[in-house]
Amino acid sequence: MRQTQVAHRSGLRDEQQRLYAPCRARCPVHIDVPGYLAAIGEGRFTDALEIVLERCPLPSVCGRVCLHPCEDGCRRCLLDDPIAIAQLKRAAADFGVYPRPEHPRLRPEKIAIVGSGPTGLTAAHDLANRGFQVTLYEEKPLLGGTMRYGIPNYRLPDYALDRDIDYILSAGIAVNTGIRVGRDVMLDELAASHRAVVITAGLQGSRALPIPGVDSPRVLTALPFLEASSRGEDVDLGNRVVVVGGGNVAMDVARTARRQGASDVHVVCLESSDEIPASPQEIHDADIEGITLHYSWGPRSISHEAGTCALNTVRCTSVFNAEKRFAPSFDESVAECFEADTIIFAIGQSADVGDLGIALTSRGAPQIDPLTLKTSIGNVYAAGDVVSGPTKIIDAIAAGHQVAATAYRDITCDTEPLRLLNEEIDTLGEVPDTMANKLETRRRIQMEHLEFFDAVKTFDEIEGGYTEYEAAREAQRCLSCTTGARLTREKCSLCLTCIRVCPHGAPILSTDGYVYFDAAACNACGACQSQCPSQAIVLEGHSEQEMSRRVERQLWAAEMDTALMFACSSTPIVPNLGGTPPRIITVTCLLRVSERTVLEALQNGATRVVFAGCVESTCRFLHARELVRQRSGHIEVLLSRIGMTNAFDFVEHKADDLDWHLR
Amino acid sequence: MIVVRQKPVDEICAFVTRHRRVLLVGCNTCAAVALAGGEKEVDLMAELLRLATSRKASFVEFSGTVLTRQCEPEFLEQLDSEGYDAILSMACGAGVALLASSVDVPVYPALDTLFIGAAQGLASWEAECSACGQCVLGRTAGICPITRCAKGILNGPCGGMSDGRCELGDRDCAWVLIFQRLEKFGRSEEFLEIAEPKDHSLRTRLVTWDAHEDGIR
Ligand SMILES: Cc1cc2nc3c(=O)[nH]c(=O)nc-3n(C[C@H](O)[C@H](O)[C@H](O)COP(=O)(O)OP(=O)(O)OC[C@H]3O[C@@H](n4cnc5c(N)ncnc54)[C@H](O)[C@@H]3O)c2cc1C
Ligand code: SF4
Ligand code: SF4
Ligand code: SF4
């Protein structure tokens, strides 16, 4: 409102500031998931990408291979399927434009980062963006760590990784590849010449079991094999390969072996099918590619015979002891022998930092003070998998933020970034039945992918990514948890309109005479916000001011006879009006376009405003349809009163079968 | 509450086009609740007037603000109308009147004040009371004949009622409704009592009321 607000007290504006959607709460870096899904839902991919980048500098990577702890918490899980939160991040990175760096004022302090996996890249990104002079030291010829040399190309191709790395480096980060700290340059030299050094060396050691017969060229370990494959080398494995291990790495090794030409690949693991640590998705994909899993076998020895070998195993009866510690027991009387041309061990990775000259734990990891993240050398920090043991990329990114914020605090005494990272958060419970009953089932949209018989022939990326339309449709399944209606109590006139229009009973009239909003029952449809006479309700990510800006941008330098169309984002096909194509603003729901916005557009040069409504089969908020019709009628009446009868139109598709290309 | 409705915009335009800077003042009590004079409607009206006046090539500036209640002097004191040469009040008649008495520029009404009414649900109200000064609801089972009966008679129904409908054809007969409700509560006897005429002069005499003078406070 262009005005001096005289009558309303300010004060208690925001009651739900740190209430996060469950997906966001579960994400180790708390990406604003509902925020970027809403942007994708409106086809604003660059906005979505920027939202992701606020917390995660590797959206293209995470959009492909993040193990998405967020999705397990998605409130749609119990309705149908969780939202494809991770894959939609890929859509943001595929279709959005990466922002240009802001180059803050350069500070005098130099910081060295050892290792360029997700931890090191994130720390470098954060510190460079705070003005430090950052140099990355990487032993390998290219940056990326395990993302480049571990994760196979069919899941994460180099171009997808490079896109994120280019963005990170654009902040102005110096790169020294092919340099191993501890060999080519000494850590104490770095520590002396830099204000801080951060070790993010990851887990580069790959073990085999100390059993008879392992020392043989026919026996490999996971990481060197995966690295060779990543570099595009042909590894001669023979036909029959046995992979030892039950984690995701073992699945990657087995599937990579298939692509290296082995036609008969077996995975032998200690765990039973209930205990196997690999994710169900990876196991499923391995199964589809014709890989056979053998559960509950413990390797005892490897025998060799004329170019082939055999893994001799006995039955593993249990993996963990009563205290849930790893302590396998065996029944030596039940034995099995797996013949193979090559045996590959994928039984875990270990830290390889013995040459750095810092104090190590018994596991060979850097010893750090958990509060300061410092190693035995005062200005040397360590973080990521090298400290924590094997985790996931997104955990490594969180560790990168943490160590960057810690070093920043130590250098500048500014505790704010660290405080923000570690703030307490609250989240929502399940979708209440009253709401669940009114929501339609909408299954997750499946991505195009290579069929397995083609997939196993090459290292080509299996998943094809969503199209823009599919991405928007999938994002629109989101319930926008915690980003819905928020009340500014002192503006509320207690008209109770919100209570009357909300289909889910989210606004509640309490016995104290005030209206409260139950965030757990709100899916941010915007019905209440659109009707509140006191403008006391706001929706996150939506405001009249923002809408005015979007209108202004569209109408900037508008020619004569420019129509402005507000298209519902669920509209499968934008109607053809004939004549000059209209300028189009896509909105989550037409209810977000107020009468005032329409008039303002006409005032700012649009000759005509058109509402393009969705069809019932794609509509996200069925109860809003009537309200949109009423609003359109109201606008028509207002305009006819001032002699502008033809300045507004509401086009609704009649046909309901326009969503065919998704089925 | 007081139920209000916006005047047609052409009528409002006729008031304001004579001025250069017009302040729209909303009311966040009844007028807001009646969905006619809250902040949203103030914003919308301002935009509508901008569009309407600029199409007629007259250049009037419109700004808006909202008071908690326009019918209280203390709230009006919060109004900053400096620099405006007219005010468009988006409140009920009481608000317009008090505002008009407290500023030196013309004040115009944007709303028509309809009645004292009750909400029927979303954006719908029913007249319930005519402020007659002598409430009869006690003997009419809570249905006001002054308001709901077209003739406002105190002993009904009249001869125009047929099949429970008023002869105007737009409503149920209030007296039939009164009878049905009295009957429901076993009070149909009371229907036969003849009501004495009311003191209609109260409506003309009651232009002010001071509780102290009455010794009530
Ligand atoms: C095969 C495999 C598949 C995986 N798949 C997934 C997945 O799908 N999703 C997921 O979320 N997580 C996955 N992970 C886990 C994930 O990759 C790791 O958690 C993450 O990469 C750890 O990041 P980091 O930065 O700590 O270490 P790394 O990524 O390992 O990076 C460390 C870097 O430091 C360099 N370095 C080490 N020592 C020195 C030195 N002395 N001098 C210079 N440079 C040095 C290394 O060369 C390396 O580039 C997978 C892991 C593996 C092994
Ligand atoms: S429905 Fe949307 S906001 Fe809610 S948990 Fe799922 S992804 Fe997050
Ligand atoms: S619609 Fe707005 S003014 Fe009315 S009760 Fe709800 S929040 Fe308050
Ligand atoms: S009407 Fe819609 S936005 Fe408002 S509280 Fe209900 S679900 Fe949330």
Short mmCIF file of C-alpha atoms in Angstrom, two decimals, chain A residues 31-389:
data_model
loop_
_atom_site.label_atom_id
_atom_site.label_comp_id
_atom_site.label_asym_id
_atom_site.label_seq_id
_atom_site.Cartn_x
_atom_site.Cartn_y
_atom_site.Cartn_z
CA ILE A 31 17.76 -26.08 1.60
CA ASP A 32 14.50 -24.16 1.26
CA VAL A 33 12.79 -27.04 -0.50
CA PRO A 34 9.23 -25.71 -0.63
CA GLY A 35 10.69 -22.42 -1.82
CA TYR A 36 12.44 -23.83 -4.83
CA LEU A 37 9.65 -26.25 -5.62
CA ALA A 38 7.23 -23.33 -5.73
CA ALA A 39 9.53 -21.53 -8.16
CA ILE A 40 9.83 -24.61 -10.38
CA GLY A 41 6.07 -25.04 -10.19
CA GLU A 42 5.76 -21.61 -11.79
CA GLY A 43 8.47 -22.38 -14.32
CA ARG A 44 10.94 -19.98 -12.69
CA PHE A 45 13.99 -22.23 -12.89
CA THR A 46 16.59 -19.54 -12.34
CA ASP A 47 14.85 -18.40 -9.17
CA ALA A 48 14.74 -22.02 -8.05
CA LEU A 49 18.44 -22.44 -8.76
CA GLU A 50 19.27 -19.36 -6.73
CA ILE A 51 17.27 -20.66 -3.80
CA VAL A 52 19.14 -23.97 -3.90
CA LEU A 53 22.49 -22.21 -4.21
CA GLU A 54 21.86 -20.28 -1.02
CA ARG A 55 22.57 -23.50 0.86
CA CYS A 56 24.08 -25.93 -1.61
CA PRO A 57 26.76 -24.93 -4.12
CA LEU A 58 26.44 -28.27 -5.98
CA PRO A 59 22.87 -28.37 -7.33
CA SER A 60 23.67 -30.17 -10.55
CA VAL A 61 25.49 -32.90 -8.59
CA CYS A 62 22.92 -33.17 -5.82
CA GLY A 63 20.13 -33.16 -8.38
CA ARG A 64 21.55 -36.41 -9.69
CA VAL A 65 23.14 -38.36 -6.90
CA CYS A 66 22.07 -36.90 -3.57
CA LEU A 67 20.80 -39.69 -1.35
CA HIS A 68 17.93 -37.33 -0.44
CA PRO A 69 17.22 -37.77 3.27
CA CYS A 70 14.63 -35.02 2.66
CA GLU A 71 12.38 -37.33 0.67
CA ASP A 72 11.95 -39.79 3.53
CA GLY A 73 10.41 -36.95 5.52
CA CYS A 74 8.17 -35.60 2.78
CA ARG A 75 4.62 -35.21 4.01
CA ARG A 76 3.33 -36.64 0.77
CA CYS A 77 4.89 -40.03 1.62
CA LEU A 78 1.75 -41.22 3.35
CA LEU A 79 -0.58 -39.85 0.67
CA ASP A 80 1.08 -41.32 -2.43
CA ASP A 81 4.78 -40.74 -3.18
CA PRO A 82 7.29 -38.24 -1.85
CA ILE A 83 8.07 -35.32 -4.13
CA ALA A 84 11.10 -35.92 -6.37
CA ILE A 85 12.95 -33.29 -4.37
CA ALA A 86 16.43 -34.25 -5.51
CA GLN A 87 15.63 -34.74 -9.18
CA LEU A 88 13.91 -31.38 -9.28
CA LYS A 89 17.15 -29.81 -8.14
CA ARG A 90 18.58 -31.17 -11.34
CA ALA A 91 15.81 -29.45 -13.30
CA ALA A 92 16.75 -26.17 -11.58
CA ALA A 93 20.37 -26.68 -12.61
CA ASP A 94 19.47 -27.90 -16.12
CA PHE A 95 17.08 -25.08 -17.00
CA GLY A 96 18.10 -22.26 -14.67
CA VAL A 97 20.94 -19.84 -15.28
CA TYR A 98 23.72 -19.83 -12.70
CA PRO A 99 24.14 -16.39 -11.18
CA ARG A 100 27.29 -14.43 -11.65
CA PRO A 101 29.45 -14.09 -8.55
CA GLU A 102 29.18 -10.95 -6.50
CA HIS A 103 32.88 -10.53 -5.76
CA PRO A 104 32.90 -9.10 -2.26
CA ARG A 105 35.68 -6.79 -1.16
CA LEU A 106 38.88 -8.82 -1.10
CA ARG A 107 40.32 -9.48 2.35
CA PRO A 108 44.03 -9.84 2.96
CA GLU A 109 43.86 -13.32 4.54
CA LYS A 110 44.87 -16.36 2.47
CA ILE A 111 43.31 -19.75 3.08
CA ALA A 112 44.43 -23.10 1.66
CA ILE A 113 42.06 -25.98 1.20
CA VAL A 114 43.44 -29.48 0.80
CA GLY A 115 41.12 -31.66 -1.26
CA SER A 116 38.40 -30.70 -3.72
CA GLY A 117 35.53 -33.03 -2.87
CA PRO A 118 32.19 -31.59 -1.79
CA THR A 119 33.57 -30.55 1.59
CA GLY A 120 36.53 -28.67 0.16
CA LEU A 121 34.54 -27.09 -2.68
CA THR A 122 31.86 -25.89 -0.28
CA ALA A 123 34.36 -24.46 2.16
CA ALA A 124 36.20 -22.76 -0.71
CA HIS A 125 32.92 -21.34 -2.03
CA ASP A 126 31.88 -19.93 1.35
CA LEU A 127 35.25 -18.45 2.18
CA ALA A 128 35.84 -16.95 -1.26
CA ASN A 129 32.40 -15.38 -1.14
CA ARG A 130 33.33 -13.80 2.17
CA GLY A 131 36.32 -12.19 0.51
CA PHE A 132 39.18 -14.51 1.47
CA GLN A 133 41.90 -15.48 -0.98
CA VAL A 134 41.32 -19.17 -1.34
CA THR A 135 43.56 -21.76 -2.99
CA LEU A 136 42.50 -25.35 -3.56
CA TYR A 137 45.17 -28.07 -3.48
CA GLU A 138 44.17 -31.29 -5.18
CA GLU A 139 46.25 -34.38 -5.74
CA LYS A 140 44.24 -35.58 -8.73
CA PRO A 141 44.44 -33.93 -12.15
CA LEU A 142 40.85 -32.61 -11.95
CA LEU A 143 38.66 -31.22 -9.19
CA GLY A 144 35.69 -32.96 -7.64
CA GLY A 145 37.07 -35.70 -5.40
CA THR A 146 34.90 -38.76 -5.06
CA MET A 147 32.21 -37.09 -7.15
CA ARG A 148 34.53 -37.31 -10.15
CA TYR A 149 36.64 -40.38 -9.46
CA GLY A 150 34.30 -42.50 -7.36
CA ILE A 151 30.74 -42.03 -8.46
CA PRO A 152 30.41 -43.60 -11.91
CA ASN A 153 29.64 -41.48 -14.95
CA TYR A 154 26.37 -43.22 -15.69
CA ARG A 155 25.03 -41.63 -12.49
CA LEU A 156 27.04 -38.40 -12.52
CA PRO A 157 28.59 -37.44 -15.83
CA ASP A 158 31.51 -35.04 -15.84
CA TYR A 159 29.61 -32.25 -17.59
CA ALA A 160 27.10 -32.15 -14.74
CA LEU A 161 29.86 -31.90 -12.15
CA ASP A 162 31.80 -29.33 -14.14
CA ARG A 163 28.80 -27.05 -14.28
CA ASP A 164 28.79 -26.74 -10.48
CA ILE A 165 32.56 -26.52 -10.21
CA ASP A 166 32.69 -23.72 -12.80
CA TYR A 167 30.13 -21.82 -10.79
CA ILE A 168 32.07 -22.31 -7.54
CA LEU A 169 35.38 -21.29 -9.12
CA SER A 170 33.81 -18.16 -10.61
CA ALA A 171 33.97 -16.64 -7.14
CA GLY A 172 37.69 -16.33 -7.75
CA ILE A 173 39.39 -19.40 -6.32
CA ALA A 174 42.96 -20.37 -7.21
CA VAL A 175 43.44 -24.03 -8.14
CA ASN A 176 46.54 -26.21 -7.77
CA THR A 177 45.82 -29.63 -9.17
CA GLY A 178 48.25 -32.53 -9.32
CA ILE A 179 49.72 -31.51 -5.99
CA ARG A 180 49.60 -33.84 -3.04
CA VAL A 181 50.01 -32.02 0.23
CA GLY A 182 52.46 -34.00 2.36
CA ARG A 183 54.46 -35.01 -0.71
CA ASP A 184 54.68 -32.16 -3.22
CA VAL A 185 54.19 -29.43 -0.68
CA MET A 186 54.39 -29.79 3.08
CA LEU A 187 51.50 -29.03 5.38
CA ASP A 188 53.60 -26.97 7.79
CA GLU A 189 54.72 -24.78 4.90
CA LEU A 190 51.10 -24.17 3.96
CA ALA A 191 50.20 -23.52 7.57
CA ALA A 192 52.98 -20.95 7.80
CA SER A 193 52.07 -19.15 4.59
CA HIS A 194 48.28 -19.11 5.08
CA ARG A 195 46.05 -17.70 7.75
CA ALA A 196 44.21 -21.03 7.83
CA VAL A 197 44.43 -24.44 6.18
CA VAL A 198 41.43 -26.74 5.86
CA ILE A 199 41.99 -30.45 5.29
CA THR A 200 39.14 -32.08 3.41
CA ALA A 201 40.99 -35.10 2.10
CA GLY A 202 38.08 -37.53 2.17
CA LEU A 203 38.64 -41.28 2.32
CA GLN A 204 41.09 -42.32 -0.35
CA GLY A 205 42.24 -45.66 1.10
CA SER A 206 40.55 -48.74 -0.32
CA ARG A 207 40.92 -51.97 1.61
CA ALA A 208 40.86 -55.67 0.78
CA LEU A 209 40.45 -58.33 3.46
CA PRO A 210 43.67 -59.78 4.90
CA ILE A 211 42.90 -63.31 3.71
CA PRO A 212 45.13 -65.76 1.92
CA GLY A 213 45.40 -65.20 -1.81
CA VAL A 214 44.45 -61.49 -1.99
CA ASP A 215 47.79 -60.38 -3.32
CA SER A 216 47.14 -61.02 -6.94
CA PRO A 217 46.59 -58.95 -10.07
CA ARG A 218 43.17 -60.61 -10.34
CA VAL A 219 42.11 -59.03 -7.06
CA LEU A 220 41.25 -55.31 -7.13
CA THR A 221 39.89 -52.76 -4.69
CA ALA A 222 36.96 -50.46 -5.32
CA LEU A 223 38.36 -46.94 -5.56
CA PRO A 224 41.26 -47.55 -7.97
CA PHE A 225 38.91 -49.57 -10.18
CA LEU A 226 36.23 -46.87 -10.15
CA GLU A 227 38.83 -44.18 -10.74
CA ALA A 228 40.25 -45.98 -13.77
CA SER A 229 36.73 -46.39 -15.17
CA SER A 230 35.95 -42.74 -14.52
CA ARG A 231 39.00 -41.72 -16.49
CA GLY A 232 37.70 -43.77 -19.38
CA GLU A 233 40.28 -46.56 -19.12
CA ASP A 234 39.42 -50.09 -20.20
CA VAL A 235 39.97 -52.53 -17.36
CA ASP A 236 40.23 -56.16 -18.39
CA LEU A 237 38.04 -57.98 -15.91
CA GLY A 238 37.17 -61.12 -17.84
CA ASN A 239 33.58 -62.34 -17.97
CA ARG A 240 32.84 -63.33 -14.42
CA VAL A 241 33.35 -60.78 -11.65
CA VAL A 242 32.73 -61.19 -7.94
CA VAL A 243 32.32 -58.02 -5.90
CA VAL A 244 32.75 -58.30 -2.14
CA GLY A 245 30.70 -55.84 -0.10
CA GLY A 246 27.13 -54.78 0.53
CA GLY A 247 27.12 -51.00 0.41
CA ASN A 248 26.32 -48.53 -2.32
CA VAL A 249 29.96 -48.55 -3.34
CA ALA A 250 29.73 -52.31 -4.00
CA MET A 251 26.70 -51.67 -6.21
CA ASP A 252 28.58 -48.98 -8.10
CA VAL A 253 31.51 -51.36 -8.56
CA ALA A 254 29.28 -54.18 -9.77
CA ARG A 255 27.39 -51.97 -12.21
CA THR A 256 30.64 -50.45 -13.44
CA ALA A 257 32.02 -53.97 -13.95
CA ARG A 258 29.00 -54.70 -16.16
CA ARG A 259 29.89 -51.68 -18.28
CA GLN A 260 33.53 -52.77 -18.42
CA GLY A 261 32.33 -55.83 -20.28
CA ALA A 262 31.81 -58.42 -17.54
CA SER A 263 28.63 -60.29 -18.39
CA ASP A 264 28.31 -62.29 -15.20
CA VAL A 265 28.60 -60.14 -12.10
CA HIS A 266 27.98 -61.33 -8.55
CA VAL A 267 27.92 -59.37 -5.31
CA VAL A 268 28.80 -61.33 -2.20
CA CYS A 269 28.06 -59.72 1.14
CA LEU A 270 28.16 -60.51 4.82
CA GLU A 271 24.76 -59.05 5.57
CA SER A 272 21.38 -60.65 5.12
CA SER A 273 18.88 -59.05 2.75
CA ASP A 274 17.36 -57.18 5.72
CA GLU A 275 20.66 -55.79 6.89
CA ILE A 276 22.32 -54.86 3.64
CA PRO A 277 23.38 -51.20 3.85
CA ALA A 278 23.01 -50.40 0.15
CA SER A 279 19.95 -48.32 -0.66
CA PRO A 280 16.91 -50.17 -2.03
CA GLN A 281 17.13 -48.08 -5.19
CA GLU A 282 20.73 -49.14 -5.86
CA ILE A 283 19.90 -52.80 -5.17
CA HIS A 284 16.92 -52.57 -7.50
CA ASP A 285 19.00 -51.01 -10.26
CA ALA A 286 21.74 -53.62 -9.82
CA ASP A 287 19.15 -56.35 -10.01
CA ILE A 288 17.69 -54.92 -13.22
CA GLU A 289 21.14 -54.87 -14.77
CA GLY A 290 21.43 -58.60 -14.18
CA ILE A 291 23.69 -58.56 -11.15
CA THR A 292 23.19 -61.39 -8.68
CA LEU A 293 23.36 -60.75 -4.95
CA HIS A 294 24.54 -63.46 -2.54
CA TYR A 295 23.70 -62.67 1.07
CA SER A 296 25.33 -63.85 4.32
CA TRP A 297 28.67 -65.15 3.08
CA GLY A 298 31.98 -64.36 4.80
CA PRO A 299 35.16 -64.61 2.65
CA ARG A 300 37.83 -66.93 4.00
CA SER A 301 40.39 -67.23 1.22
CA ILE A 302 41.02 -66.81 -2.46
CA SER A 303 42.33 -69.67 -4.50
CA HIS A 304 43.96 -69.27 -7.87
CA GLU A 305 44.02 -71.60 -10.81
CA ALA A 306 45.25 -70.96 -14.34
CA GLY A 307 44.12 -67.35 -14.87
CA THR A 308 40.92 -67.62 -12.86
CA CYS A 309 40.35 -67.50 -9.15
CA ALA A 310 37.71 -68.37 -6.62
CA LEU A 311 36.40 -66.71 -3.49
CA ASN A 312 35.93 -69.27 -0.74
CA THR A 313 33.30 -68.26 1.80
CA VAL A 314 31.45 -69.62 4.81
CA ARG A 315 27.96 -68.85 6.06
CA CYS A 316 27.73 -65.68 8.13
CA THR A 317 25.16 -66.25 10.86
CA SER A 318 25.07 -62.73 12.27
CA VAL A 319 26.86 -59.49 11.53
CA PHE A 320 26.29 -57.50 14.70
CA ASN A 321 26.57 -58.51 18.35
CA ALA A 322 24.10 -57.72 21.11
CA GLU A 323 25.51 -54.19 21.48
CA LYS A 324 24.90 -53.61 17.76
CA ARG A 325 28.63 -53.56 17.13
CA PHE A 326 30.16 -55.09 14.03
CA ALA A 327 31.23 -58.59 15.20
CA PRO A 328 30.34 -61.20 12.59
CA SER A 329 29.96 -64.83 13.56
CA PHE A 330 30.18 -67.72 11.13
CA ASP A 331 29.07 -71.29 10.63
CA GLU A 332 32.23 -72.84 9.19
CA SER A 333 30.36 -75.99 8.20
CA VAL A 334 28.40 -74.23 5.46
CA ALA A 335 30.75 -73.16 2.69
CA GLU A 336 30.38 -71.72 -0.78
CA CYS A 337 32.89 -71.05 -3.51
CA PHE A 338 32.42 -68.22 -6.05
CA GLU A 339 34.50 -68.61 -9.14
CA ALA A 340 35.67 -65.47 -10.86
CA ASP A 341 38.00 -63.97 -13.42
CA THR A 342 38.34 -60.91 -11.21
CA ILE A 343 37.46 -60.25 -7.58
CA ILE A 344 36.89 -56.65 -6.45
CA PHE A 345 36.74 -55.66 -2.79
CA ALA A 346 34.34 -52.87 -1.90
CA ILE A 347 34.35 -53.19 1.85
CA GLY A 348 35.03 -49.67 2.95
CA GLN A 349 37.31 -46.70 2.53
CA SER A 350 39.77 -45.22 4.96
CA ALA A 351 41.59 -41.97 5.54
CA ASP A 352 44.97 -41.66 3.89
CA VAL A 353 46.56 -38.67 5.58
CA GLY A 354 49.60 -40.28 7.30
CA ASP A 355 52.02 -38.04 5.41
CA LEU A 356 50.52 -34.75 6.60
CA GLY A 357 52.32 -34.73 9.95
CA ILE A 358 49.29 -34.09 12.15
CA ALA A 359 48.12 -36.18 15.10
CA LEU A 360 45.88 -39.06 13.99
CA THR A 361 43.21 -41.16 15.67
CA SER A 362 43.51 -44.94 15.90
CA ARG A 363 41.51 -45.11 12.63
CA GLY A 364 44.11 -42.98 10.93
CA ALA A 365 41.86 -39.91 10.71
CA PRO A 366 43.01 -36.44 11.77
CA GLN A 367 42.47 -35.87 15.46
CA ILE A 368 40.32 -32.77 15.88
CA ASP A 369 38.73 -30.84 18.67
CA PRO A 370 35.02 -31.28 17.92
CA LEU A 371 34.24 -27.69 18.97
CA THR A 372 36.96 -25.83 17.13
CA LEU A 373 37.43 -28.37 14.30
CA LYS A 374 41.16 -27.77 14.69
CA THR A 375 43.83 -30.42 14.27
CA SER A 376 47.02 -30.64 16.28
CA ILE A 377 48.37 -27.68 14.27
CA GLY A 378 46.77 -24.45 15.51
CA ASN A 379 45.56 -22.97 12.22
CA VAL A 380 44.83 -26.24 10.46
CA TYR A 381 41.23 -27.45 10.42
CA ALA A 382 39.87 -30.73 9.15
CA ALA A 383 36.35 -31.64 8.04
CA GLY A 384 34.31 -33.93 5.87
CA ASP A 385 34.58 -37.67 5.42
CA VAL A 386 38.22 -37.66 6.45
CA VAL A 387 37.02 -36.81 9.96
CA SER A 388 33.55 -38.31 10.12
CA GLY A 389 34.08 -41.52 8.16
#
